[in-house]
Short mmCIF file of C-alpha atoms and ligand atoms in Angstrom, two decimals:
data_model
loop_
_atom_site.label_atom_id
_atom_site.label_comp_id
_atom_site.label_asym_id
_atom_site.label_seq_id
_atom_site.Cartn_x
_atom_site.Cartn_y
_atom_site.Cartn_z
CA UNK A 1 -3.34 13.02 20.63
CA UNK A 2 -0.40 14.66 18.88
CA UNK A 3 1.62 12.63 16.40
CA UNK A 4 4.51 12.34 18.85
CA UNK A 5 2.12 11.06 21.51
CA UNK A 6 0.93 8.48 18.98
CA UNK A 7 4.55 7.42 18.39
CA UNK A 8 5.01 7.05 22.17
CA UNK A 9 1.80 5.04 22.37
CA UNK A 10 3.04 2.77 19.59
CA UNK A 11 6.26 2.26 21.52
CA UNK A 12 4.50 1.32 24.76
CA UNK A 13 1.52 -0.63 23.37
CA UNK A 14 2.98 -1.89 20.06
CA UNK A 15 -0.28 -1.00 18.33
CA UNK A 16 -2.40 1.92 17.19
CA UNK A 17 -5.96 1.90 15.95
CA UNK A 18 -6.84 2.55 12.33
CA UNK A 19 -7.75 6.23 12.80
CA UNK A 20 -4.52 6.88 14.67
CA UNK A 21 -2.41 5.30 11.95
CA UNK A 22 -4.24 7.38 9.34
CA UNK A 23 -3.64 10.57 11.33
CA UNK A 24 0.07 9.79 11.56
CA UNK A 25 0.52 9.06 7.85
CA UNK A 26 -1.67 11.94 6.71
CA UNK A 27 -0.27 14.68 8.95
CA UNK A 28 3.30 13.82 10.02
CA UNK A 29 5.87 16.62 9.97
CA UNK A 30 9.67 16.50 9.65
CA UNK A 31 9.86 16.87 13.43
CA UNK A 32 7.55 13.85 13.90
CA UNK A 33 9.62 11.80 11.49
CA UNK A 34 12.87 12.66 13.30
CA UNK A 35 11.22 11.86 16.63
CA UNK A 36 10.22 8.41 15.35
CA UNK A 37 13.67 7.85 13.81
CA UNK A 38 15.51 8.65 17.05
CA UNK A 39 13.32 6.24 18.99
CA UNK A 40 13.59 3.55 16.30
CA UNK A 41 17.38 3.87 16.17
CA UNK A 42 17.61 3.58 19.94
CA UNK A 43 15.55 0.38 19.79
CA UNK A 44 17.61 -1.06 16.92
CA UNK A 45 20.86 -0.25 18.75
CA UNK A 46 19.59 -1.97 21.89
CA UNK A 47 18.70 -5.14 19.93
CA UNK A 48 21.53 -5.28 17.36
CA UNK A 49 24.16 -2.82 18.61
CA UNK A 50 26.10 -1.01 15.89
CA UNK A 51 26.08 -4.18 13.80
CA UNK A 52 24.55 -4.34 10.35
CA UNK A 53 23.79 -7.68 8.71
CA UNK A 54 24.54 -8.14 5.02
CA UNK A 55 22.68 -10.42 2.60
CA UNK A 56 24.16 -11.25 -0.79
CA UNK A 57 21.50 -10.93 -3.44
CA UNK A 58 21.67 -13.18 -6.50
CA UNK A 59 19.06 -12.20 -9.08
CA UNK A 60 19.15 -15.42 -11.04
CA UNK A 61 16.36 -14.98 -13.59
CA UNK A 62 14.28 -12.07 -14.84
CA UNK A 63 11.77 -14.23 -16.70
CA UNK A 64 8.36 -13.82 -15.05
CA UNK A 65 4.92 -15.23 -15.79
CA UNK A 66 3.23 -12.48 -13.77
CA UNK A 67 2.28 -9.05 -15.03
CA UNK A 68 2.36 -6.73 -11.98
CA UNK A 69 1.67 -3.21 -13.25
CA UNK A 70 4.60 -1.64 -11.38
CA UNK A 71 7.36 -4.09 -12.20
CA UNK A 72 9.94 -3.75 -14.96
CA UNK A 73 10.32 -7.51 -15.46
CA UNK A 74 6.56 -8.12 -15.92
CA UNK A 75 5.83 -10.60 -18.71
CA UNK A 76 4.30 -7.93 -20.98
CA UNK A 77 7.50 -5.91 -21.09
CA UNK A 78 8.87 -6.82 -24.52
CA UNK A 79 11.85 -4.48 -24.04
CA UNK A 80 13.28 -6.44 -21.12
CA UNK A 81 16.32 -8.49 -22.10
CA UNK A 82 15.65 -11.79 -20.40
CA UNK A 83 18.34 -13.97 -18.83
CA UNK A 84 18.69 -17.04 -16.68
CA UNK A 85 21.66 -18.10 -14.59
CA UNK A 86 22.64 -21.76 -14.41
CA UNK A 87 23.12 -23.67 -11.20
CA UNK A 88 26.89 -23.28 -11.58
CA UNK A 89 26.55 -19.50 -12.18
CA UNK A 90 24.50 -19.17 -9.00
CA UNK A 91 26.93 -21.27 -6.98
CA UNK A 92 29.90 -19.26 -8.19
CA UNK A 93 28.24 -15.94 -7.22
CA UNK A 94 27.73 -17.38 -3.75
CA UNK A 95 31.30 -18.71 -3.65
CA UNK A 96 32.51 -15.19 -4.32
CA UNK A 97 30.08 -13.85 -1.71
CA UNK A 98 31.27 -16.30 0.95
CA UNK A 99 34.85 -15.14 0.39
CA UNK A 100 33.68 -11.55 0.82
CA UNK A 101 32.18 -12.42 4.21
CA UNK A 102 28.53 -13.07 3.35
CA UNK A 103 26.76 -15.66 5.49
CA UNK A 104 23.32 -15.22 3.92
CA UNK A 105 22.49 -15.61 0.23
CA UNK A 106 19.21 -14.39 -1.18
CA UNK A 107 18.18 -16.11 -4.39
CA UNK A 108 15.59 -13.95 -6.13
CA UNK A 109 13.89 -14.21 -9.51
CA UNK A 110 10.74 -13.55 -11.44
CA UNK A 111 8.20 -16.37 -11.39
CA UNK A 112 10.10 -18.48 -13.88
CA UNK A 113 8.74 -21.97 -14.52
CA UNK A 114 11.87 -22.97 -16.45
CA UNK A 115 13.37 -23.95 -13.10
CA UNK A 116 11.46 -26.99 -11.84
CA UNK A 117 10.89 -27.31 -8.13
CA UNK A 118 13.32 -30.23 -8.13
CA UNK A 119 15.97 -28.08 -9.84
CA UNK A 120 15.49 -25.31 -7.28
CA UNK A 121 15.72 -27.81 -4.42
CA UNK A 122 18.93 -29.16 -5.95
CA UNK A 123 20.41 -25.65 -6.12
CA UNK A 124 19.46 -25.00 -2.48
CA UNK A 125 20.81 -28.29 -1.16
CA UNK A 126 24.06 -27.98 -3.11
CA UNK A 127 24.51 -24.42 -1.86
CA UNK A 128 23.87 -25.53 1.72
CA UNK A 129 26.28 -28.45 1.44
CA UNK A 130 29.05 -26.18 0.08
CA UNK A 131 28.38 -23.46 2.67
CA UNK A 132 26.94 -25.16 5.75
CA UNK A 133 27.50 -22.04 7.86
CA UNK A 134 25.37 -19.87 5.54
CA UNK A 135 21.65 -19.17 5.46
CA UNK A 136 19.70 -19.35 2.22
CA UNK A 137 16.81 -17.00 1.63
CA UNK A 138 14.47 -17.49 -1.32
CA UNK A 139 12.37 -14.87 -3.07
CA UNK A 140 10.65 -16.65 -5.93
CA UNK A 141 7.09 -15.40 -5.65
CA UNK A 142 3.96 -17.50 -5.19
CA UNK A 143 4.40 -21.28 -5.19
CA UNK A 144 2.27 -24.17 -3.95
CA UNK A 145 2.51 -25.24 -0.33
CA UNK A 146 4.09 -28.54 -1.45
CA UNK A 147 6.76 -26.62 -3.36
CA UNK A 148 7.50 -24.40 -0.37
CA UNK A 149 7.76 -27.51 1.81
CA UNK A 150 10.19 -29.20 -0.56
CA UNK A 151 12.41 -26.10 -0.63
CA UNK A 152 12.41 -25.94 3.16
CA UNK A 153 13.29 -29.64 3.32
CA UNK A 154 16.12 -28.96 0.85
CA UNK A 155 17.59 -26.57 3.41
CA UNK A 156 16.22 -23.09 2.60
CA UNK A 157 16.04 -21.06 5.80
CA UNK A 158 14.06 -17.95 4.90
CA UNK A 159 11.57 -16.69 2.34
CA UNK A 160 10.77 -13.15 1.24
CA UNK A 161 7.36 -12.49 -0.27
CA UNK A 162 6.22 -8.91 0.00
CA UNK A 163 2.46 -8.63 0.44
CA UNK A 164 2.78 -5.29 -1.50
CA UNK A 165 -0.35 -3.82 0.13
CA UNK A 166 -2.73 -5.21 2.74
CA UNK A 167 -5.73 -3.41 1.21
CA UNK A 168 -7.52 -5.70 -1.25
CA UNK A 169 -8.87 -2.87 -3.42
CA UNK A 170 -5.43 -1.30 -3.60
CA UNK A 171 -3.90 -4.70 -4.41
CA UNK A 172 -6.30 -4.96 -7.35
CA UNK A 173 -5.08 -1.58 -8.65
CA UNK A 174 -1.51 -2.87 -8.75
CA UNK A 175 -2.05 -6.34 -10.20
CA UNK A 176 -4.02 -8.08 -12.95
CA UNK A 177 -7.18 -9.93 -11.95
CA UNK A 178 -5.47 -13.33 -11.72
CA UNK A 179 -3.43 -12.10 -8.77
CA UNK A 180 -5.27 -11.86 -5.46
CA UNK A 181 -4.26 -10.46 -2.11
CA UNK A 182 -5.88 -13.56 -0.59
CA UNK A 183 -3.47 -15.86 -2.43
CA UNK A 184 -0.50 -13.76 -1.41
CA UNK A 185 -1.55 -13.87 2.25
CA UNK A 186 -2.22 -17.60 2.05
CA UNK A 187 1.35 -18.12 0.80
CA UNK A 188 2.71 -16.04 3.68
CA UNK A 189 0.75 -18.08 6.25
CA UNK A 190 2.00 -21.32 4.71
CA UNK A 191 5.61 -20.15 4.65
CA UNK A 192 5.51 -19.23 8.31
CA UNK A 193 3.75 -22.48 9.30
CA UNK A 194 6.35 -24.53 7.40
CA UNK A 195 9.06 -22.94 9.51
CA UNK A 196 10.68 -20.40 7.20
CA UNK A 197 11.85 -17.14 8.71
CA UNK A 198 9.31 -15.21 6.70
CA UNK A 199 9.42 -11.72 5.28
CA UNK A 200 6.60 -9.61 3.90
CA UNK A 201 6.60 -5.94 3.01
CA UNK A 202 5.24 -3.16 0.88
CA UNK A 203 6.16 -0.40 -1.51
CA UNK A 204 5.64 3.12 -0.24
CA UNK A 205 3.85 5.57 -2.50
CA UNK A 206 2.69 3.03 -5.05
CA UNK A 207 -0.11 4.39 -7.24
CA UNK A 208 -3.50 4.62 -5.47
CA UNK A 209 -1.93 4.14 -2.02
CA UNK A 210 -3.65 6.24 0.67
CA UNK A 211 -2.90 6.75 4.37
CA UNK A 212 -5.66 4.18 5.01
CA UNK A 213 -3.75 1.61 2.91
CA UNK A 214 -0.62 2.20 4.99
CA UNK A 215 -2.71 1.88 8.14
CA UNK A 216 -3.88 -1.53 6.88
CA UNK A 217 -0.26 -2.50 6.19
CA UNK A 218 0.75 -1.64 9.75
CA UNK A 219 -2.18 -3.58 11.18
CA UNK A 220 -1.29 -6.55 9.01
CA UNK A 221 2.37 -6.45 10.14
CA UNK A 222 1.23 -6.29 13.74
CA UNK A 223 -0.94 -9.41 13.33
CA UNK A 224 1.39 -11.40 11.11
CA UNK A 225 4.56 -10.65 13.09
CA UNK A 226 6.95 -11.25 10.21
CA UNK A 227 10.62 -12.04 10.86
CA UNK A 228 11.64 -9.64 8.09
CA UNK A 229 9.97 -6.62 6.51
CA UNK A 230 10.98 -5.25 3.10
CA UNK A 231 9.99 -1.61 2.71
CA UNK A 232 11.07 0.63 -0.15
CA UNK A 233 9.65 3.48 -2.19
CA UNK A 234 7.71 2.71 -5.38
CA UNK A 235 9.79 3.83 -8.35
CA UNK A 236 8.38 4.04 -11.88
CA UNK A 237 9.75 1.92 -14.71
CA UNK A 238 9.58 3.31 -18.25
CA UNK A 239 8.07 0.17 -19.81
CA UNK A 240 5.18 -0.34 -17.40
CA UNK A 241 1.65 1.05 -17.16
CA UNK A 242 2.86 3.14 -14.20
CA UNK A 243 5.67 4.85 -16.12
CA UNK A 244 4.19 8.32 -15.57
CA UNK A 245 3.43 7.83 -11.88
CA UNK A 246 5.51 9.77 -9.34
CA UNK A 247 8.05 7.95 -7.17
CA UNK A 248 7.11 7.24 -3.57
CA UNK A 249 8.20 9.72 -0.92
CA UNK A 250 11.64 9.26 0.66
CA UNK A 251 10.40 10.80 3.91
CA UNK A 252 7.32 8.59 4.16
CA UNK A 253 9.48 5.52 3.52
CA UNK A 254 11.80 6.53 6.36
CA UNK A 255 8.85 7.14 8.67
CA UNK A 256 7.42 3.71 7.87
CA UNK A 257 10.81 2.06 8.57
CA UNK A 258 10.90 3.77 11.96
CA UNK A 259 7.33 2.80 12.84
CA UNK A 260 7.98 -0.82 11.85
CA UNK A 261 11.08 -0.89 14.05
CA UNK A 262 9.18 0.63 17.00
CA UNK A 263 6.31 -1.84 16.61
CA UNK A 264 8.44 -4.95 15.91
CA UNK A 265 11.78 -4.40 17.73
CA UNK A 266 13.31 -7.75 16.71
CA UNK A 267 12.38 -7.69 13.05
CA UNK A 268 15.08 -7.80 10.38
CA UNK A 269 14.63 -4.62 8.40
CA UNK A 270 16.67 -3.84 5.28
CA UNK A 271 17.62 -0.41 4.02
CA UNK A 272 16.64 -1.35 0.47
CA UNK A 273 18.22 -0.72 -2.91
CA UNK A 274 15.12 1.27 -3.88
CA UNK A 275 15.73 3.55 -0.89
CA UNK A 276 19.33 3.99 -2.03
CA UNK A 277 18.05 4.79 -5.54
CA UNK A 278 15.61 7.51 -4.50
CA UNK A 279 18.23 9.42 -2.48
CA UNK A 280 22.08 9.42 -2.61
CA UNK A 281 22.26 8.63 1.12
CA UNK A 282 19.07 6.60 1.21
CA UNK A 283 20.55 3.47 2.75
CA UNK A 284 22.43 5.41 5.44
CA UNK A 285 19.25 7.33 6.28
CA UNK A 286 17.38 4.02 6.36
CA UNK A 287 19.83 2.64 8.93
CA UNK A 288 19.53 5.84 10.97
CA UNK A 289 15.74 5.45 10.82
CA UNK A 290 15.87 1.94 12.32
CA UNK A 291 16.91 -0.51 9.59
CA UNK A 292 19.59 -3.12 10.42
CA UNK A 293 20.21 -5.01 7.16
CA UNK A 294 21.68 -4.15 3.75
CA UNK A 295 21.49 -6.38 0.70
CA UNK A 296 24.37 -5.81 -1.72
CA UNK A 297 24.15 -7.37 -5.15
CA UNK A 298 26.16 -10.52 -5.92
CA UNK A 299 24.71 -11.06 -9.40
CA UNK A 300 27.23 -11.24 -12.26
CA UNK A 301 27.83 -7.71 -13.61
CA UNK A 302 26.84 -8.88 -17.10
CA UNK A 303 23.21 -9.39 -16.04
CA UNK A 304 22.75 -6.69 -13.40
CA UNK A 305 21.35 -4.09 -15.74
CA UNK A 306 18.77 -6.59 -16.92
CA UNK A 307 17.17 -7.09 -13.50
CA UNK A 308 15.53 -3.67 -13.67
CA UNK A 309 12.42 -3.64 -11.51
CA UNK A 310 12.40 0.18 -11.74
CA UNK A 311 14.40 2.88 -13.56
CA UNK A 312 17.86 4.08 -12.43
CA UNK A 313 18.54 1.20 -10.05
CA UNK A 314 21.89 1.72 -8.28
CA UNK A 315 24.94 -0.57 -8.12
CA UNK A 316 24.30 -2.17 -11.53
CA UNK A 317 27.82 -1.50 -12.81
CA UNK A 318 29.98 -2.57 -9.90
CA UNK A 319 31.72 -5.80 -9.02
CA UNK A 320 30.41 -7.50 -5.88
CA UNK A 321 33.58 -6.68 -3.95
CA UNK A 322 33.23 -3.00 -4.87
CA UNK A 323 29.66 -2.99 -3.56
CA UNK A 324 30.73 -4.43 -0.24
CA UNK A 325 33.62 -1.99 0.17
CA UNK A 326 31.45 0.95 -0.76
CA UNK A 327 28.78 -0.03 1.75
CA UNK A 328 31.33 -0.73 4.44
CA UNK A 329 32.71 2.79 4.07
CA UNK A 330 29.27 4.37 3.96
CA UNK A 331 28.19 2.58 7.13
CA UNK A 332 31.44 3.34 8.92
CA UNK A 333 30.86 7.04 8.34
CA UNK A 334 27.61 6.86 10.28
CA UNK A 335 29.08 4.71 13.06
CA UNK A 336 27.97 1.22 11.98
CA UNK A 337 29.85 -1.89 10.89
CA UNK A 338 29.04 -4.83 8.67
CA UNK A 339 29.25 -8.15 10.51
CA UNK A 340 30.04 -11.61 9.20
CA UNK A 341 27.09 -13.51 10.58
CA UNK A 342 23.98 -15.30 9.37
CA UNK A 343 21.89 -12.78 11.25
CA UNK A 344 18.92 -14.99 12.03
CA UNK A 345 15.76 -13.65 13.60
CA UNK A 346 15.94 -13.54 17.39
CA UNK A 347 19.64 -14.54 17.45
CA UNK A 348 21.19 -11.14 18.01
CA UNK A 349 24.05 -11.53 20.47
CA UNK A 350 23.79 -7.94 21.69
CA UNK A 351 23.17 -8.11 25.45
CA UNK A 352 19.90 -6.49 26.50
CA UNK A 353 20.36 -3.12 28.17
N1 SAH B 1 9.04 -12.31 -8.09
C1 SAH B 1 9.38 -12.25 -6.71
C2 SAH B 1 10.52 -11.33 -6.35
C3 SAH B 1 10.95 -10.26 -7.31
S1 SAH B 1 10.27 -8.66 -7.18
C4 SAH B 1 8.16 -11.90 -5.91
O1 SAH B 1 7.08 -11.76 -6.48
O2 SAH B 1 8.24 -11.84 -4.69
C5 SAH B 1 10.82 -8.09 -5.59
C6 SAH B 1 10.11 -6.87 -5.06
O3 SAH B 1 10.49 -5.70 -5.80
C7 SAH B 1 8.60 -6.87 -5.19
O4 SAH B 1 8.03 -7.58 -4.14
C8 SAH B 1 8.23 -5.39 -5.18
O5 SAH B 1 7.81 -4.96 -3.89
C9 SAH B 1 9.53 -4.70 -5.56
N2 SAH B 1 9.32 -3.91 -6.79
C10 SAH B 1 8.93 -4.36 -8.00
N3 SAH B 1 8.75 -3.33 -8.85
C11 SAH B 1 9.04 -2.20 -8.16
C12 SAH B 1 9.02 -0.81 -8.48
N4 SAH B 1 8.66 -0.39 -9.68
N5 SAH B 1 9.37 0.08 -7.51
C13 SAH B 1 9.74 -0.36 -6.29
N6 SAH B 1 9.76 -1.65 -5.93
C14 SAH B 1 9.41 -2.56 -6.85
#
């Protein structure tokens, strides 16, 4: 089959076999990528219309006990300037975000044990009581099932935990031996079973990634049926073991976004900051390839430059309001609008065609 026939097959059957995925990733052309993007955009428009959901990202701590080889805030990076926000700091970022129209807050951090589970639950429940119409998404890494349960009981609605790669050997190339793909997947299963809207995802072009790894990722997404999928290019960070590795391909990232949209029409799919970093119109291209979410930064400007997962991250100098205005204008130019809505999975009000 040709690549475009494979894309049509994916659209009708919502699955491909391993060899077909590998063929697509190993041999796709610009024409194939545009073909997938047009189909993906048509699907996204039919589910969400011209409406883009925004999530306000609060990066509240860059302390991390883990040592992922790709990540700029890994514990071994002695050059990282570490910071922690207080509960009041976090609440005031969200206060500002609510006034700017955000109805989802994403609290993200390194794996920082300085915040007890009880303290995190308190932050979540206070946030929910002050903004009962808003959703709270957490992205705190791997926790115990009991901790996840407590956070859900405290009112958290969603959880983002990228699986990073669904190939165990590849996972071992990206992480120290104490981190296991199995544990990551166990966390994801638990999160979904608890009732979180659950997001997984992977970096594109991370070192040692092959077309077969991406094929595994697609098969995993198909089986897991996540509510959200975070996909962005790998970008090197100067203080990590991968500092000399090339950045992931912009084009492959766009193709993956389109294939995810075609396979999982309802999924919430952000055009990520990493995509906006690798190309000046990365986020717009991401939307045009099938994404339907953007995640502007609500962190205080004083700490933004310190949450450097990779080099040259965008939007680290701007005020939150500037970020929203900038994105609004960018999206308007391509015919999309930001909406003030929680944007839950399966709740799109766009009538089916
Ligand atoms: N500690 C939390 C969340 C913070 S990291 C967790 O483990 O989930 C958020 C995401 O940033 C990671 O899942 C990873 O996919 C991405 N990331 C980290 N370093 C990166 C890099 N160098 N290039 C691109 N993405 C990166």
